[in-house]
């Protein structure tokens, strides 16, 4: 039987036939793709093509095809295509085939089960370790995977190309999550174990140890750039397979313990890794070192204590400096892995009937040959009798007694590359001593693992938890095998369109920067709460301060003689400073970290010469300033309001934090430094008292409107667009929150002029982001807010002895506040009308007017109305959540559009209905279609009491009908998917009203159909407004 592609088939399967000869002469037909073929037929035909590019393109389509056709056709048609592809002459084809094998395997095993979700399986918690017993395997497909596909993986994993081996290793490690637990040890583990067995002498087995011994720094630097003198120093094929096996075994060890139990890791994987650590080839030893942290995470505690930690200590004194350097790079992962063990079920030997006290069971007897003095364990523990808290205490002691001495030894290593490598990871290693636990005593909930992983909020804008734990996020990813390879059979799902008036629909119209600013504040707040709930071990702090902290502080003023190295070390120090401060707290700041911070930002360690002048001042590297500018607000919040206060000596030397903020950050000449500090300006200002915040406002106004930001718009010949627009855009993004921090008079004096400048910016995105500040302006200008400010000012005057009658003052203040509010709001509206509707854009300093067109200005006015409408719609959405999560951290984690009080809502609503909407409704007949579209979008987000009544309802109905009629031809589309239009809402309301009338008639004993008809006739004869009012009242009932 021949299918439509001309391929021989028998019972739905491909008949074995000779593949096209790749050496045969190509015809024109061979170079073309038949687009009329189905997806399956295309793959079947062109993966056998003699043209490598055609094979590559269609190999990438195998997973998609398998998902489309289902498990039966995948087994019958696609699986037979794999054998020639596994041995394809092109390595890139073999590599991409390896990435397709995993989703194809899942289709074979679970394609018949519509409820199977591969992402739920890969995202299972590492701390629950419960195998999903509800998984339903398709027996034939499972047999195909465990027999045929695993053989293909075995072939690819021993491929000569490194990228092919890596892709196949990732596929095998993730496939281990889906294989039946009882089959893992017999089908998955033997593959890497065979690769690691020393059956053949490697090319480096005969290397003399003397050739691997370190030489001095000068010789190492010289030899690092030279080629090997003989073949003995090269890595042979056997060693390459051992390196691949080492990494794969580490991935398997960190797989969920319901699949690969700690006992299996201790029995099979640990002995193999220990054997690789003694391999003569230093590259194999280095790969084994990098695997140890992940093996520690998945094995027994007793196995870690007796075997893995002594091995790690021994490798820290390895004769090859590259191995020692890798040990230093793995210290952070080792520290994290050790402290994850108490939360891993079955990590102690009690679950497997093993004894404690250092006694070896028969299944794990090994002839360890680690002879180092530090590796001889004199202390013995019975881990089977320890609870979680006791186990945590013991493991923290192991970390202090083992890892800290290793770090100190590597910092003093004779090889400069080892020293510098350890300096690079010193800050993250210190930060790894921060506790992991959450509210429930586990690493989840509000623990650091949850802050780092963010699995539930992977699409969230913002969030800064990872900033405080450098390098730890990578560790969490490495311990999660679901991140090893993507399930390419799963096409990204398109989220359903939110319905009109839903919270999701309203939030979708908000700019991303508002959510980002809010989430950044929430993340910092959660971290500070976590620090208060879970104090750091006193022994850990003492050990860090005694052994590691002096070395870390010295990085701020390091002088190796190489300016490039010095700059890099200072950047590493600055990057991890917030995490180190979080660990050590204010005591660590006062003793050491304050001088470290000042030395980093000023380039001066505080020394003076005999004349009292600063001595030894060095130039501050630009990356250091940029890094510190990004984290300055975090440092201040960790210190608290009391901690940021400075003494008289610091103020005299201009080394207090407020002077640093103003001179070294806010007024820095580098655009990126100013950009980074402006990005987090709101967070810093919320920490200050109101009086201090007010004193900063003139400085902020001067800096923001000065030549360095708004007044200077640099261009060049190659790029005529403005170069520094990102600074102005960042100012526009923080303006809503910045306005919320100040009183109405200060807003009008200092911030409203900035808004006016940005509303006329030449860059469109700057203008659009500035428009979101206008609802907050109207909110601040509410009469009660103005009156509260004037009352406070009067009370201060009375306290100073001004006197005055209370009743008279109150009446005058009310009148003055009303006048101020009316004048300020009128000023805003008149300015908007002038620049957006009347085309009277202010003239710039160069004599040119704004370059934006008139119709785009009218669109901008519609966007302003949308912003005000969304502020009215989102009022109070976060009030309950805010009260529930209140904390005295001083961080304002609120949205500027939320938590309106009643007076503010009425004021903004009044401004919308009386001043803004009348100016917008005249655009219903605008000549430009995009302006009418912008008006329709604006009216759709209006509060229902405005949108669904009166003239606005008729205008919206007309515009939606026009868009619905001409949408395809004019490219006019409304957002919100299948959201109801004004006509749909009216018809639904009429239907509700008619149904209610019929129900009432039946309840009164009326005559059914005739009464219903008469009711419908009466409803149709009613005026539109009256029907709307009736339906609204009935709906409310």
mmCIF file of N, CA and C in Angstrom, residues 9-14 40 65-80 104-113 138-142 144:
data_model
loop_
_atom_site.group_PDB
_atom_site.id
_atom_site.type_symbol
_atom_site.label_atom_id
_atom_site.label_comp_id
_atom_site.label_asym_id
_atom_site.label_seq_id
_atom_site.Cartn_x
_atom_site.Cartn_y
_atom_site.Cartn_z
ATOM 1 N N UNK A 9 3.516 1.661 2.804
ATOM 2 C CA UNK A 9 2.945 1.476 4.129
ATOM 3 C C UNK A 9 2.303 0.100 4.171
ATOM 4 N N UNK A 10 2.313 -0.492 5.336
ATOM 5 C CA UNK A 10 1.641 -1.775 5.527
ATOM 6 C C UNK A 10 1.074 -1.790 6.936
ATOM 7 N N UNK A 11 -0.260 -1.878 7.051
ATOM 8 C CA UNK A 11 -0.948 -1.834 8.326
ATOM 9 C C UNK A 11 -0.632 -0.549 9.085
ATOM 10 N N UNK A 12 -0.538 0.547 8.355
ATOM 11 C CA UNK A 12 -0.289 1.835 8.999
ATOM 12 C C UNK A 12 1.148 2.077 9.351
ATOM 13 N N UNK A 13 2.068 1.127 9.043
ATOM 14 C CA UNK A 13 3.465 1.282 9.389
ATOM 15 C C UNK A 13 4.295 1.404 8.117
ATOM 16 N N UNK A 14 5.427 2.086 8.289
ATOM 17 C CA UNK A 14 6.322 2.268 7.155
ATOM 18 C C UNK A 14 7.052 0.974 6.865
ATOM 19 N N UNK A 40 2.129 15.217 9.236
ATOM 20 C CA UNK A 40 2.738 13.895 9.378
ATOM 21 C C UNK A 40 3.417 13.470 8.077
ATOM 22 N N UNK A 65 4.510 17.175 15.612
ATOM 23 C CA UNK A 65 3.741 16.191 14.851
ATOM 24 C C UNK A 65 3.199 15.097 15.765
ATOM 25 N N UNK A 66 4.034 14.642 16.696
ATOM 26 C CA UNK A 66 3.586 13.591 17.618
ATOM 27 C C UNK A 66 2.403 14.052 18.450
ATOM 28 N N UNK A 67 2.449 15.283 18.896
ATOM 29 C CA UNK A 67 1.326 15.789 19.685
ATOM 30 C C UNK A 67 0.071 15.887 18.837
ATOM 31 N N UNK A 68 0.229 16.207 17.549
ATOM 32 C CA UNK A 68 -0.923 16.382 16.662
ATOM 33 C C UNK A 68 -1.585 15.048 16.320
ATOM 34 N N UNK A 69 -0.782 14.034 16.028
ATOM 35 C CA UNK A 69 -1.343 12.772 15.526
ATOM 36 C C UNK A 69 -1.677 11.793 16.633
ATOM 37 N N UNK A 70 -1.125 11.967 17.842
ATOM 38 C CA UNK A 70 -1.446 11.072 18.933
ATOM 39 C C UNK A 70 -0.459 9.929 19.083
ATOM 40 N N UNK A 71 -0.664 9.141 20.124
ATOM 41 C CA UNK A 71 0.307 8.114 20.496
ATOM 42 C C UNK A 71 0.358 6.959 19.491
ATOM 43 N N UNK A 72 -0.783 6.561 18.936
ATOM 44 C CA UNK A 72 -0.799 5.382 18.056
ATOM 45 C C UNK A 72 0.014 5.633 16.788
ATOM 46 N N UNK A 73 -0.246 6.757 16.112
ATOM 47 C CA UNK A 73 0.512 7.051 14.898
ATOM 48 C C UNK A 73 1.959 7.396 15.215
ATOM 49 N N UNK A 74 2.204 7.937 16.392
ATOM 50 C CA UNK A 74 3.592 8.201 16.782
ATOM 51 C C UNK A 74 4.380 6.906 16.870
ATOM 52 N N UNK A 75 3.799 5.911 17.517
ATOM 53 C CA UNK A 75 4.478 4.622 17.650
ATOM 54 C C UNK A 75 4.612 3.925 16.298
ATOM 55 N N UNK A 76 3.564 3.979 15.482
ATOM 56 C CA UNK A 76 3.576 3.246 14.221
ATOM 57 C C UNK A 76 4.350 3.940 13.115
ATOM 58 N N UNK A 77 4.386 5.265 13.122
ATOM 59 C CA UNK A 77 4.934 6.004 11.986
ATOM 60 C C UNK A 77 6.207 6.774 12.320
ATOM 61 N N UNK A 78 6.219 7.488 13.437
ATOM 62 C CA UNK A 78 7.358 8.355 13.739
ATOM 63 C C UNK A 78 8.534 7.596 14.346
ATOM 64 N N UNK A 79 8.258 6.672 15.246
ATOM 65 C CA UNK A 79 9.352 5.947 15.887
ATOM 66 C C UNK A 79 10.219 5.212 14.878
ATOM 67 N N UNK A 80 9.663 4.582 13.835
ATOM 68 C CA UNK A 80 10.530 3.924 12.845
ATOM 69 C C UNK A 80 11.431 4.886 12.077
ATOM 70 N N UNK A 104 8.400 13.304 22.498
ATOM 71 C CA UNK A 104 7.899 12.132 21.773
ATOM 72 C C UNK A 104 7.675 10.978 22.745
ATOM 73 N N UNK A 105 8.579 10.792 23.693
ATOM 74 C CA UNK A 105 8.423 9.725 24.686
ATOM 75 C C UNK A 105 7.180 9.936 25.535
ATOM 76 N N UNK A 106 6.929 11.189 25.910
ATOM 77 C CA UNK A 106 5.748 11.469 26.722
ATOM 78 C C UNK A 106 4.472 11.192 25.941
ATOM 79 N N UNK A 107 4.474 11.504 24.654
ATOM 80 C CA UNK A 107 3.297 11.209 23.829
ATOM 81 C C UNK A 107 3.072 9.703 23.754
ATOM 82 N N UNK A 108 4.165 8.958 23.617
ATOM 83 C CA UNK A 108 4.026 7.497 23.553
ATOM 84 C C UNK A 108 3.450 6.935 24.845
ATOM 85 N N UNK A 109 3.895 7.457 25.987
ATOM 86 C CA UNK A 109 3.493 6.880 27.268
ATOM 87 C C UNK A 109 2.159 7.417 27.760
ATOM 88 N N UNK A 110 1.847 8.684 27.473
ATOM 89 C CA UNK A 110 0.666 9.304 28.080
ATOM 90 C C UNK A 110 -0.242 9.992 27.064
ATOM 91 N N UNK A 111 0.013 9.819 25.780
ATOM 92 C CA UNK A 111 -0.785 10.522 24.781
ATOM 93 C C UNK A 111 -2.246 10.175 24.816
ATOM 94 N N UNK A 112 -2.602 9.022 25.388
ATOM 95 C CA UNK A 112 -3.994 8.598 25.444
ATOM 96 C C UNK A 112 -4.736 9.227 26.613
ATOM 97 N N UNK A 113 -4.002 9.827 27.546
ATOM 98 C CA UNK A 113 -4.602 10.366 28.774
ATOM 99 C C UNK A 113 -4.801 11.867 28.623
ATOM 100 N N UNK A 138 0.339 4.081 28.933
ATOM 101 C CA UNK A 138 -0.077 3.282 27.781
ATOM 102 C C UNK A 138 0.984 2.193 27.619
ATOM 103 N N UNK A 139 0.609 0.976 27.880
ATOM 104 C CA UNK A 139 1.602 -0.085 28.045
ATOM 105 C C UNK A 139 2.463 -0.278 26.803
ATOM 106 N N UNK A 140 1.847 -0.253 25.633
ATOM 107 C CA UNK A 140 2.645 -0.443 24.422
ATOM 108 C C UNK A 140 3.636 0.705 24.243
ATOM 109 N N UNK A 141 3.163 1.951 24.450
ATOM 110 C CA UNK A 141 4.056 3.090 24.326
ATOM 111 C C UNK A 141 5.156 3.066 25.369
ATOM 112 N N UNK A 142 4.820 2.636 26.594
ATOM 113 C CA UNK A 142 5.839 2.567 27.645
ATOM 114 C C UNK A 142 6.921 1.555 27.283
ATOM 115 N N UNK A 144 7.780 0.720 24.245
ATOM 116 C CA UNK A 144 8.580 1.309 23.158
ATOM 117 C C UNK A 144 9.633 2.257 23.734
#
